[in-house]
Amino acid sequence: MSSTQTTEVSEPRVVHLEDLKVMVGGQGGDGTLTVINLLSHALKQIGAYTYDTRNVLSRIRGGHADGVLRASVRPILSIGDGLDVLVAFDEEAVEVAKEQLLDHAVVIYDNSHSQLKTVLKPTVKVYSAKFGEIAGLELKKTLLKNTVSFAVLCRVLGLADQLAEEAINWRYARRGGDVLQSNLQALKIGFRLADQLGVKPSISFPKTEPKQGLIQITGDEAVGMGFIAGGGRFYAGYPITPASEILEYLQANLPKFNGVALQAEDEISAINMALGASLAGARAMVATSGPGQDLMTEGLGQAGMAEIPLVIVEVQRAGPSTGMPTKHEQSDVNHVVFAGHGDFPRLVVAPADASDCFYLTVDALNLAEKYQLPVFILMDQALGQNTQTVPEFDFSRVNIDRGKLLTQADLNRISVYKRYEFTEDGVSPRTILGTPDGFFQVTGNEHNEWGFVSVDRINRAKIMRKRMLKVEAAKKDMPRGRVYGDQDARVGFISYGSNLGPILEAMEQLGKQGFKTKFLLLRSIYPLLEEVQEFLESVNTAFVVESNLTGQLAGLIRREYGYADKIVRINKYDGSVFRPSDIVSQTLSQLPRNGGE
Amino acid sequence: MSSTQTTEVSEPRVVHLEDLKVMVGGQGGDGTLTVINLLSHALKQIGAYTYDTRNVLSRIRGGHADGVLRASVRPILSIGDGLDVLVAFDEEAVEVAKEQLLDHAVVIYDNSHSQLKTVLKPTVKVYSAKFGEIAGLELKKTLLKNTVSFAVLCRVLGLADQLAEEAINWRYARRGGDVLQSNLQALKIGFRLADQLGVKPSISFPKTEPKQGLIQITGDEAVGMGFIAGGGRFYAGYPITPASEILEYLQANLPKFNGVALQAEDEISAINMALGASLAGARAMVATSGPGQDLMTEGLGQAGMAEIPLVIVEVQRAGPSTGMPTKHEQSDVNHVVFAGHGDFPRLVVAPADASDCFYLTVDALNLAEKYQLPVFILMDQALGQNTQTVPEFDFSRVNIDRGKLLTQADLNRISVYKRYEFTEDGVSPRTILGTPDGFFQVTGNEHNEWGFVSVDRINRAKIMRKRMLKVEAAKKDMPRGRVYGDQDARVGFISYGSNLGPILEAMEQLGKQGFKTKFLLLRSIYPLLEEVQEFLESVNTAFVVESNLTGQLAGLIRREYGYADKIVRINKYDGSVFRPSDIVSQTLSQLPRNGGE
Amino acid sequence: MGVSEVPKVFTPQTPIWCPGCGDFGVLAALKKALNDLKIPPHETILVGGIGCSGHIHNDLLVYGYHSLHGRLLPTAIGIKLANPRLTVIAAGGDGDGYAIGGNHFLHALRRNPSIVYLVMNNGTYGLTKGQPSPTAQIGFEGTKEIPFEPILTALSIRSTTFVARGFSGNQVQLQFLIKEAIQHANAGKGFAFLDVLSPCVTYNDTYAEWRKSTVDMNADKSFDPTNRALVFERVLNTLQEGKIPTGLLYKGESPSFESMQLKDPASPIATQDLTPAGKIEEFKKLIARYR
Amino acid sequence: MGVSEVPKVFTPQTPIWCPGCGDFGVLAALKKALNDLKIPPHETILVGGIGCSGHIHNDLLVYGYHSLHGRLLPTAIGIKLANPRLTVIAAGGDGDGYAIGGNHFLHALRRNPSIVYLVMNNGTYGLTKGQPSPTAQIGFEGTKEIPFEPILTALSIRSTTFVARGFSGNQVQLQFLIKEAIQHANAGKGFAFLDVLSPCVTYNDTYAEWRKSTVDMNADKSFDPTNRALVFERVLNTLQEGKIPTGLLYKGESPSFESMQLKDPASPIATQDLTPAGKIEEFKKLIARYR
Ligand SMILES: Cc1ncc(C[n+]2csc(CCOP(=O)(O)OP(=O)(O)O)c2C)c(N)n1
Ligand SMILES: Cc1ncc(C[n+]2csc(CCOP(=O)(O)OP(=O)(O)O)c2C)c(N)n1
Ligand code: SF4
Ligand code: SF4
Ligand SMILES: [Mg+2]
Ligand SMILES: [Mg+2]
């Protein structure tokens, strides 16, 4: 058939990889992410750990879009460097991927629109066919080219046809007969094309039994699940990339637990609804990204001043302003730590992988109620939207601590109940609406212990200190950071969030080049804990790695602990995640002459 | 007449003061601030420099309210310590003032409701009469008690009756006949009561010719005037204490200059209206306080990202949240410097007195257009609302620099016009709407030089740097700080805004006690300038003085320059301004053993 | 409350309002209505806005919350959804509700949550010293904008179920309206919107004017408060005659927000047992699709 | 534009919309209207919202501004006041305008600035992948809220002067309406509000449905677009019959915002000479009362 063609390459030998990187690229709406999703499922069945990222535009159809899937025999949290396979629905995708293609790479190219013109290394094998045109002709749906190409991809990787079929079933079974059937047919067409193209397995990944107790999940979904497990029952949001998935997850699942997830008219409404629900006694949360967070600033201060427990998820995207909605960045540290007029208490935790997303959400709910303040869960686009393989969450580890929440029985035992009573740790006993003897006045105006407006100077100074005391008190409960690498290395990294994976891999590469390093992964961003000082004391050079231009985390650390002479910044702010190689090269180029020793 | 009474004090001798402090206190609605205003005008006529503060509740009538007026033969910017005269409309006012009354103090007390019960030092002279009752009986308007008491006050201070009358005329002439007449009558009643009470001048202030070229004005009004002089023609606001006066000033005066000052439906609308007007070519400004600033956060980022010139006045009040709307604080430094997601350029200038308010507003307008970004004018309640005596503004010093604003003539000379062209200093040429060849696309999305949405990685990194470059470039134009005191002192103060006055007086007092000090008054808060480092280098101890709990400015300085070992914080956060004595005592108690040397 | 002599909880405050302020009448009528209807105080939450009016929650022995300026409705909705058993009353000013809070007003009308919304409408921003609000008459403090008429806008939302206007100078009518509103909301019928003309004697003393211009639409027996289009027309015409329509102006039916959103309104979210112990199996089902 | 071959300024972009998106029809009609009316491009500013629809400003050679989500109206009003000579067209989505931007919509209707407001109404949030907007029909993506009807709400504001609805599938009518809207605004008559049914073929393909359910109210000669109450009733009834009223639905008179706010609308703020030199005497008058 003239629509298929294969470039001749000398040896048809199979490359065995324990670490496989596949990109699928095309135009928005081509279904590139679907192919990633299907392959990811199939690879999990043969025992792989997977991780994927998306690179899409803020438009629904058209414009370059791609996804990268990495599979490994070890847990991974980065897309790594280089590409082994590329599925390209157009020339642009090949252009985008070109630089990353490894010598042994295989390219599967849809030439429905045009023959491939890009010149690739001669060692790269290319299979071309009119996937889209054929799907359009045979199935009346050009879009099924994604499933067609998936079939060819599976053959290139030597995956059993049955595994591919299973992936299709897994994904489309719920969608009903028609969709499932046409996708199964598309798969068959794909296999036929692969035969016609003479596709031989040229890249193979070790096949083992699927590992038990692992799940593939995004950070956003993990937060949603953590919220439900942690007793969260009221969620209000407003659609925004890359946090909408939390709204969607909770709209689908919270009702099962008799909870509610609302789409408000805007973010201001969302946060105030959540404040109301929290006041009534529900564990409440909102989630948003930068622009929505701006609008929530006033509500944040209200939670701080009125001492209303609230969890706020901030999934950072590339700012400022509308910025690049679908792109990765970590440039809202300053905002979550400092936004809002006046001094008020808040906490900021930062999960680094999907497990953290689950468990730290539970922690955040507890912290919010225990210390009666707003708690941020600071995430980033890559953490929120990328799918990764992590151990199944252990629900038996979930513990709910509502802090000083008085029931009527508790109230019977005391003679006076003041909502804002002065206490040693700054935390006053709280009641929920409807408690017969628990009447309160809660307000964002300055107030006395009863909650009545007060501008008395002595009261003011005292109650300001009371509120801030809670940040100190909370330190003991804040999630500790994790230290990786060589304990006695004198070169260190400090970072958080989705940088975990790239940094660990960079450290491995640096290690191979003879550089000993260690790494403090922060999980409490505000307040910073003593661990930061200890770590800084223990190194000569600390690279603070973050996806932003101005070094916001580095600035925060300098503000709290000084050490300006030791702190060196590694920043990326082009909208893409760190690759291990970015960190290696920036480390080497910025390392003091003596190698940091 | 039995309604008047005078406590007997031994000597009727006159105390001569070159520095006079008068408090007028009562319930909200008693017109205490009116008495302050009248006296302030009268004292100006005899050559005094005046300064006043208000202490009112966030309610319209009732609750304690007072004003303090200070008059001096020298320029002053603080209420100082102690009180020479108290006019009290109720017992509570006496209670509030009691501690501050100096030995020679005179109290004028309205006993319409009750006889004075508070026990005062025996040296304090008290004149009591039923000012309110009498005004009610004779003029059918109890509220005229304020003018009645003003007459007695003038007699106590030995001010000519004619001076008092002139003050009444000055204040009420515009208000029309009735109001003016009844106040003049009230004044007469007051003189009569003073006679009956046997009031003798017991405190005197040097009488000279009124000093020419001085005005009494608040910071808010000075900003309004600076805006008009600096070519500002579009203002949008929403009422909020203590910034409403700017809206009111501009609504009254901007139309005279063919400009417009709007009251929007909220602060979000206000800032977006201003962005629109600026885009069209008008010099535009908004003003607000903490809660409104929270809501303007997203608009702020838009100005930064889309590079739209905008001036934002932030008159800080006691936060967080609704807080204490009428009270003083300086706790929004973190917010103005760091709020908003993503990294974008902004500038923050901080005037310290009414002159600064005028001139720095002009500067801010120039900076905003020259660097095409949002510029904050950071004020505080005391600076915004207190009336002070400053030299008349020199309009001939006003210079308007619109930066790279291309006219059609300019456009005729170039072949391509790109709104976001890359340039050396990061500033791209700008056009205003309606220019025949000046078409642009302006957007808060990331964009290329044309202003079209772009997520190209190379462009992204480059244009992020371009925008931030402007902050560096602007340093040369930012208002410099001022250094006061002893050049070679090793103990220094760093502060800004209305703390200028109290610190200067504290330094004088410290000087008398043998402590040499100096003081860097910051007028650029962001970016901080090299002057900060130089100053820190030159001292052993730097007290950072600010009205907030957490030391926000101190934190900012540590973040930029380190010196954690030298920086000591002096904070006040009870809603009242610093008095010189607060600073003296905190300095002495925190000064290292060796006196900071 | 407990039996102790010394109160166990806060003692309501004396209002901060100027003598003669219309809000005193609103407070009085509200107290009367709550008493007459025997609403349990501890199951009542009064959400105040920011403004003179917004301080009302301090003056009653019920649960009180002082929300952000303009945000009382989302807060009240959050409360109602978390615990539909509560009597939820939002009360604030016209600046609060129709200026900065206008969007929440629109969407609350549309969603129809079963809460009472009392607006103390004085045509001005009292607490910030008398600027014109969206309902200010043209010319007041130099305003040049046509006043907003919340009644018409409420009628324009097809899911409104209770639209009324009272006058703080007419206690009998006001008490009746507040009672009706509370009963409407507490029966789960939806959003009870009650605009109350409440003069600001300090900055915009409209007592005399409003005494003259208010008309009780319910006095006319031909007035049918269930015909939306007709009510719209009558209200519009009355306004055009320079009169202000008051009374229970519209009553309709539409599902309440909480009945639509909650799986089991009878079992409040807020009082659920959250311990994970008994739910582990259910939780595990969440995991299944990620395996 | 200049005479050079290479364009001196930006070249309009190809729309980012999905093939078949209703917004193409809106863009086409807008282009036609601007051309037919010979509006000078450089005196025209198109303010886009945030959403698929909001990208429209990239696709024409006029001045373009991409505002914040929901904030296109305040921006457009700021522009108009600064320079009333400009043709100011705000164009965005229904999420942008009726959800997050609802308050600005209300107050723009009330203030009546002479700008055109085009809403590309598709009942969904296209750009964030298909969540229900306030105008979504019940059941769409699980929504349980009664849809917002902007036409009724616009009618409820007594100072509205131009209320219309088009359908991107009816080019003839849409071109007519856009032209009318631009002429209304450019004659300084006030706010020209035009809701355009513009299907989102990807998430909420309502083409077929809307082709059936739209009715051109102007086709009925008895329809009088100047009687507010009657229009309200007719629109309400039409909706209750399951039909969607389109056409020029209301036209009235009320002073425009810029005519009320500006001292001299003929001399735009934006193009004033700001040099202080000639104004020193006037400035000094400001000082007088502070002496
Ligand atoms: C975000 C924000 N902006 C402005 C204010 C200042 N503010 C306090 S009360 C008020 C208006 C009050 O008017 P209204 O709601 O009519 O209440 P009233 O005092 O008339 O009862 C304003 C603008 C604020 N508290 N928060
Ligand atoms: C403050 C803020 N919140 C949320 C978003 C995310 N967002 C972008 S477009 C959009 C909705 C778009 O819907 P609509 O206005 O109807 O436009 P359409 O795409 O349907 O044309 C949202 C919620 C944002 N940009 N800013
Ligand atoms: S200012 Fe007006 S609204 Fe406020 S309390 Fe006084 S009378 Fe009432
Ligand atoms: S997603 Fe919908 S609204 Fe957006 S471009 Fe596609 S069809 Fe149009
Ligand atoms: Mg009001
Ligand atoms: Mg839409």
PDB file of C-alpha atoms in Angstrom, chain A residues 41 44-45 170 174 214-217 221 225 228-229 231 233-234 249 253 255-266 268-269 272-273 275-277 279-283 298-299 302 306 308 392-393 395-396 398-400 402 411-418 431-445 450-453, chain C residues 1-4 6-13 40-46 50 55 57-69 71 73-83 86 100 103-105 107-108 110-111 257 261-265 267-276 279-280 282-291:
ATOM      1  CA  HIS A  41      -1.723   1.743  31.192  1.00  0.00           C
ATOM      2  CA  LYS A  44       1.979  -0.613  33.921  1.00  0.00           C
ATOM      3  CA  GLN A  45       0.676  -4.094  33.129  1.00  0.00           C
ATOM      4  CA  TRP A 170      -9.893  -0.207  30.200  1.00  0.00           C
ATOM      5  CA  ARG A 174     -17.309   2.998  30.593  1.00  0.00           C
ATOM      6  CA  LEU A 214       0.737   0.727  42.664  1.00  0.00           C
ATOM      7  CA  ILE A 215      -1.530   3.331  41.127  1.00  0.00           C
ATOM      8  CA  GLN A 216      -1.160   5.812  38.304  1.00  0.00           C
ATOM      9  CA  ILE A 217      -2.572   9.118  39.360  1.00  0.00           C
ATOM     10  CA  GLU A 221      -6.622  13.709  41.746  1.00  0.00           C
ATOM     11  CA  MET A 225      -8.871  11.846  47.242  1.00  0.00           C
ATOM     12  CA  ILE A 228     -12.335  13.068  50.955  1.00  0.00           C
ATOM     13  CA  ALA A 229     -10.317  10.711  53.127  1.00  0.00           C
ATOM     14  CA  GLY A 231     -12.986  14.358  56.142  1.00  0.00           C
ATOM     15  CA  ARG A 233     -16.962  17.589  52.732  1.00  0.00           C
ATOM     16  CA  PHE A 234     -17.323  21.074  51.276  1.00  0.00           C
ATOM     17  CA  TYR A 249     -12.715  15.060  40.751  1.00  0.00           C
ATOM     18  CA  ASN A 253     -16.804  11.814  43.999  1.00  0.00           C
ATOM     19  CA  PRO A 255     -21.483  13.370  46.661  1.00  0.00           C
ATOM     20  CA  LYS A 256     -20.776   9.690  47.326  1.00  0.00           C
ATOM     21  CA  PHE A 257     -19.645  10.764  50.764  1.00  0.00           C
ATOM     22  CA  ASN A 258     -22.563  13.087  51.294  1.00  0.00           C
ATOM     23  CA  GLY A 259     -20.395  16.093  50.565  1.00  0.00           C
ATOM     24  CA  VAL A 260     -20.747  18.822  48.001  1.00  0.00           C
ATOM     25  CA  ALA A 261     -18.454  20.363  45.385  1.00  0.00           C
ATOM     26  CA  LEU A 262     -19.752  23.570  43.876  1.00  0.00           C
ATOM     27  CA  GLN A 263     -18.778  25.651  40.911  1.00  0.00           C
ATOM     28  CA  ALA A 264     -19.156  29.228  42.136  1.00  0.00           C
ATOM     29  CA  GLU A 265     -19.634  32.353  40.035  1.00  0.00           C
ATOM     30  CA  ASP A 266     -16.028  33.376  40.717  1.00  0.00           C
ATOM     31  CA  ILE A 268     -14.225  35.372  45.536  1.00  0.00           C
ATOM     32  CA  SER A 269     -17.518  33.620  45.981  1.00  0.00           C
ATOM     33  CA  ASN A 272     -16.341  32.929  50.985  1.00  0.00           C
ATOM     34  CA  MET A 273     -18.640  29.946  50.544  1.00  0.00           C
ATOM     35  CA  LEU A 275     -15.487  30.145  54.925  1.00  0.00           C
ATOM     36  CA  GLY A 276     -19.201  29.852  55.591  1.00  0.00           C
ATOM     37  CA  ALA A 277     -19.180  26.081  55.398  1.00  0.00           C
ATOM     38  CA  LEU A 279     -17.916  28.162  60.209  1.00  0.00           C
ATOM     39  CA  ALA A 280     -20.833  25.767  60.127  1.00  0.00           C
ATOM     40  CA  GLY A 281     -18.486  22.905  60.946  1.00  0.00           C
ATOM     41  CA  ALA A 282     -17.601  21.344  57.612  1.00  0.00           C
ATOM     42  CA  ARG A 283     -14.033  20.711  56.573  1.00  0.00           C
ATOM     43  CA  GLU A 298      -9.104  39.174  50.730  1.00  0.00           C
ATOM     44  CA  GLY A 299     -10.791  35.943  51.805  1.00  0.00           C
ATOM     45  CA  GLN A 302     -10.426  36.982  56.572  1.00  0.00           C
ATOM     46  CA  ALA A 306     -11.415  35.605  61.971  1.00  0.00           C
ATOM     47  CA  ILE A 308     -11.592  30.184  60.350  1.00  0.00           C
ATOM     48  CA  GLU A 392      -1.683   2.912  46.710  1.00  0.00           C
ATOM     49  CA  PHE A 393      -2.701   5.302  49.437  1.00  0.00           C
ATOM     50  CA  PHE A 395      -6.316   4.944  54.215  1.00  0.00           C
ATOM     51  CA  SER A 396      -5.624   3.426  57.574  1.00  0.00           C
ATOM     52  CA  VAL A 398      -5.485   8.779  57.842  1.00  0.00           C
ATOM     53  CA  ASN A 399      -6.023  10.400  61.188  1.00  0.00           C
ATOM     54  CA  ILE A 400      -8.456  13.209  61.851  1.00  0.00           C
ATOM     55  CA  ARG A 402     -10.145  18.606  64.786  1.00  0.00           C
ATOM     56  CA  LEU A 411     -19.488  23.311  77.006  1.00  0.00           C
ATOM     57  CA  ASN A 412     -21.468  21.844  79.863  1.00  0.00           C
ATOM     58  CA  ARG A 413     -18.224  21.540  81.716  1.00  0.00           C
ATOM     59  CA  ILE A 414     -17.148  25.180  81.414  1.00  0.00           C
ATOM     60  CA  SER A 415     -18.743  28.296  82.809  1.00  0.00           C
ATOM     61  CA  VAL A 416     -17.832  30.844  80.168  1.00  0.00           C
ATOM     62  CA  TYR A 417     -17.257  30.355  76.480  1.00  0.00           C
ATOM     63  CA  LYS A 418     -15.350  33.015  74.588  1.00  0.00           C
ATOM     64  CA  THR A 431     -17.732  25.614  68.399  1.00  0.00           C
ATOM     65  CA  ILE A 432     -19.787  24.917  65.327  1.00  0.00           C
ATOM     66  CA  LEU A 433     -23.032  26.625  64.451  1.00  0.00           C
ATOM     67  CA  GLY A 434     -26.039  25.046  66.072  1.00  0.00           C
ATOM     68  CA  THR A 435     -24.358  24.096  69.342  1.00  0.00           C
ATOM     69  CA  PRO A 436     -26.895  25.115  72.016  1.00  0.00           C
ATOM     70  CA  ASP A 437     -24.433  26.817  74.351  1.00  0.00           C
ATOM     71  CA  GLY A 438     -21.764  27.690  71.843  1.00  0.00           C
ATOM     72  CA  PHE A 439     -22.866  31.116  70.635  1.00  0.00           C
ATOM     73  CA  PHE A 440     -20.103  33.129  69.042  1.00  0.00           C
ATOM     74  CA  GLN A 441     -19.392  36.302  67.175  1.00  0.00           C
ATOM     75  CA  VAL A 442     -16.844  35.758  64.437  1.00  0.00           C
ATOM     76  CA  THR A 443     -15.471  38.761  62.623  1.00  0.00           C
ATOM     77  CA  GLY A 444     -12.758  40.086  60.358  1.00  0.00           C
ATOM     78  CA  ASN A 445     -12.748  43.352  62.277  1.00  0.00           C
ATOM     79  CA  TRP A 450     -15.964  37.676  72.716  1.00  0.00           C
ATOM     80  CA  GLY A 451     -15.600  38.550  69.074  1.00  0.00           C
ATOM     81  CA  PHE A 452     -16.952  42.048  69.456  1.00  0.00           C
ATOM     82  CA  VAL A 453     -15.340  44.853  67.514  1.00  0.00           C
TER      83      VAL A 453
ATOM     84  CA  MET C   1     -28.183  29.084  77.412  1.00  0.00           C
ATOM     85  CA  GLY C   2     -27.016  27.501  80.588  1.00  0.00           C
ATOM     86  CA  VAL C   3     -28.618  28.238  83.904  1.00  0.00           C
ATOM     87  CA  SER C   4     -25.689  30.208  85.298  1.00  0.00           C
ATOM     88  CA  VAL C   6     -23.332  35.184  84.661  1.00  0.00           C
ATOM     89  CA  PRO C   7     -23.928  34.693  80.961  1.00  0.00           C
ATOM     90  CA  LYS C   8     -21.949  31.827  79.558  1.00  0.00           C
ATOM     91  CA  VAL C   9     -21.670  33.398  76.161  1.00  0.00           C
ATOM     92  CA  PHE C  10     -21.557  36.915  74.802  1.00  0.00           C
ATOM     93  CA  THR C  11     -24.153  39.500  75.708  1.00  0.00           C
ATOM     94  CA  PRO C  12     -25.557  41.302  72.690  1.00  0.00           C
ATOM     95  CA  GLN C  13     -24.189  44.799  72.151  1.00  0.00           C
ATOM     96  CA  PRO C  40     -34.278  28.575  68.313  1.00  0.00           C
ATOM     97  CA  PRO C  41     -31.529  31.199  68.697  1.00  0.00           C
ATOM     98  CA  HIS C  42     -28.727  28.651  68.638  1.00  0.00           C
ATOM     99  CA  GLU C  43     -29.929  27.382  65.284  1.00  0.00           C
ATOM    100  CA  THR C  44     -29.881  30.866  63.835  1.00  0.00           C
ATOM    101  CA  ILE C  45     -26.932  32.583  62.244  1.00  0.00           C
ATOM    102  CA  LEU C  46     -26.959  36.213  61.285  1.00  0.00           C
ATOM    103  CA  ILE C  50     -19.602  45.599  56.130  1.00  0.00           C
ATOM    104  CA  HIS C  55     -23.111  45.494  62.518  1.00  0.00           C
ATOM    105  CA  HIS C  57     -25.334  40.716  64.026  1.00  0.00           C
ATOM    106  CA  ASN C  58     -23.750  42.036  67.201  1.00  0.00           C
ATOM    107  CA  ASP C  59     -27.065  43.040  68.646  1.00  0.00           C
ATOM    108  CA  LEU C  60     -28.925  39.755  68.992  1.00  0.00           C
ATOM    109  CA  LEU C  61     -28.292  36.576  70.877  1.00  0.00           C
ATOM    110  CA  VAL C  62     -27.918  34.315  67.889  1.00  0.00           C
ATOM    111  CA  TYR C  63     -24.752  33.131  66.184  1.00  0.00           C
ATOM    112  CA  GLY C  64     -23.090  36.073  64.488  1.00  0.00           C
ATOM    113  CA  TYR C  65     -20.642  36.448  61.637  1.00  0.00           C
ATOM    114  CA  HIS C  66     -19.237  39.643  60.250  1.00  0.00           C
ATOM    115  CA  SER C  67     -18.332  38.823  56.662  1.00  0.00           C
ATOM    116  CA  LEU C  68     -16.177  40.708  54.199  1.00  0.00           C
ATOM    117  CA  HIS C  69     -17.585  43.765  52.437  1.00  0.00           C
ATOM    118  CA  ARG C  71     -19.451  38.814  50.548  1.00  0.00           C
ATOM    119  CA  LEU C  73     -24.230  35.998  50.421  1.00  0.00           C
ATOM    120  CA  PRO C  74     -21.575  33.450  49.423  1.00  0.00           C
ATOM    121  CA  THR C  75     -20.802  33.003  53.104  1.00  0.00           C
ATOM    122  CA  ALA C  76     -24.455  32.475  53.959  1.00  0.00           C
ATOM    123  CA  ILE C  77     -24.816  30.011  51.092  1.00  0.00           C
ATOM    124  CA  GLY C  78     -21.796  28.068  52.309  1.00  0.00           C
ATOM    125  CA  ILE C  79     -23.363  27.885  55.747  1.00  0.00           C
ATOM    126  CA  LYS C  80     -26.734  26.778  54.429  1.00  0.00           C
ATOM    127  CA  LEU C  81     -25.280  24.010  52.312  1.00  0.00           C
ATOM    128  CA  ALA C  82     -23.138  22.790  55.155  1.00  0.00           C
ATOM    129  CA  ASN C  83     -26.134  22.710  57.476  1.00  0.00           C
ATOM    130  CA  LEU C  86     -30.006  26.355  60.343  1.00  0.00           C
ATOM    131  CA  ILE C 100     -19.440  45.478  45.470  1.00  0.00           C
ATOM    132  CA  ASN C 103     -22.580  39.615  41.365  1.00  0.00           C
ATOM    133  CA  HIS C 104     -23.301  37.453  44.373  1.00  0.00           C
ATOM    134  CA  PHE C 105     -26.759  38.992  44.534  1.00  0.00           C
ATOM    135  CA  HIS C 107     -26.200  34.435  41.437  1.00  0.00           C
ATOM    136  CA  ALA C 108     -27.922  33.951  44.770  1.00  0.00           C
ATOM    137  CA  ARG C 110     -30.531  32.507  40.403  1.00  0.00           C
ATOM    138  CA  ARG C 111     -29.537  29.598  42.641  1.00  0.00           C
ATOM    139  CA  PHE C 257     -30.232  25.331  45.783  1.00  0.00           C
ATOM    140  CA  GLN C 261     -26.952  20.268  45.369  1.00  0.00           C
ATOM    141  CA  LEU C 262     -27.098  18.035  48.402  1.00  0.00           C
ATOM    142  CA  LYS C 263     -27.422  14.323  48.188  1.00  0.00           C
ATOM    143  CA  ASP C 264     -29.098  14.108  51.561  1.00  0.00           C
ATOM    144  CA  PRO C 265     -30.141  17.508  52.929  1.00  0.00           C
ATOM    145  CA  SER C 267     -28.100  14.737  57.091  1.00  0.00           C
ATOM    146  CA  PRO C 268     -26.046  17.930  57.260  1.00  0.00           C
ATOM    147  CA  ILE C 269     -22.503  17.897  55.967  1.00  0.00           C
ATOM    148  CA  ALA C 270     -21.408  19.926  58.946  1.00  0.00           C
ATOM    149  CA  THR C 271     -22.335  17.402  61.573  1.00  0.00           C
ATOM    150  CA  GLN C 272     -21.176  14.242  59.869  1.00  0.00           C
ATOM    151  CA  ASP C 273     -18.933  11.809  61.619  1.00  0.00           C
ATOM    152  CA  LEU C 274     -15.630  12.127  59.806  1.00  0.00           C
ATOM    153  CA  THR C 275     -13.658   9.290  61.317  1.00  0.00           C
ATOM    154  CA  PRO C 276     -12.309   7.235  58.463  1.00  0.00           C
ATOM    155  CA  LYS C 279     -15.349   4.210  55.468  1.00  0.00           C
ATOM    156  CA  ILE C 280     -12.169   2.456  54.434  1.00  0.00           C
ATOM    157  CA  GLU C 282     -15.730   3.030  50.365  1.00  0.00           C
ATOM    158  CA  PHE C 283     -12.433   4.883  50.117  1.00  0.00           C
ATOM    159  CA  LYS C 284     -10.803   1.926  48.477  1.00  0.00           C
ATOM    160  CA  LYS C 285     -13.338   2.078  45.691  1.00  0.00           C
ATOM    161  CA  LEU C 286     -11.926   5.478  44.816  1.00  0.00           C
ATOM    162  CA  ILE C 287      -8.577   3.873  44.170  1.00  0.00           C
ATOM    163  CA  ALA C 288      -9.840   1.166  41.844  1.00  0.00           C
ATOM    164  CA  ARG C 289      -9.755   3.157  38.619  1.00  0.00           C
ATOM    165  CA  TYR C 290      -6.156   4.209  39.201  1.00  0.00           C
ATOM    166  CA  ARG C 291      -4.767   0.693  39.454  1.00  0.00           C
TER     167      ARG C 291
END
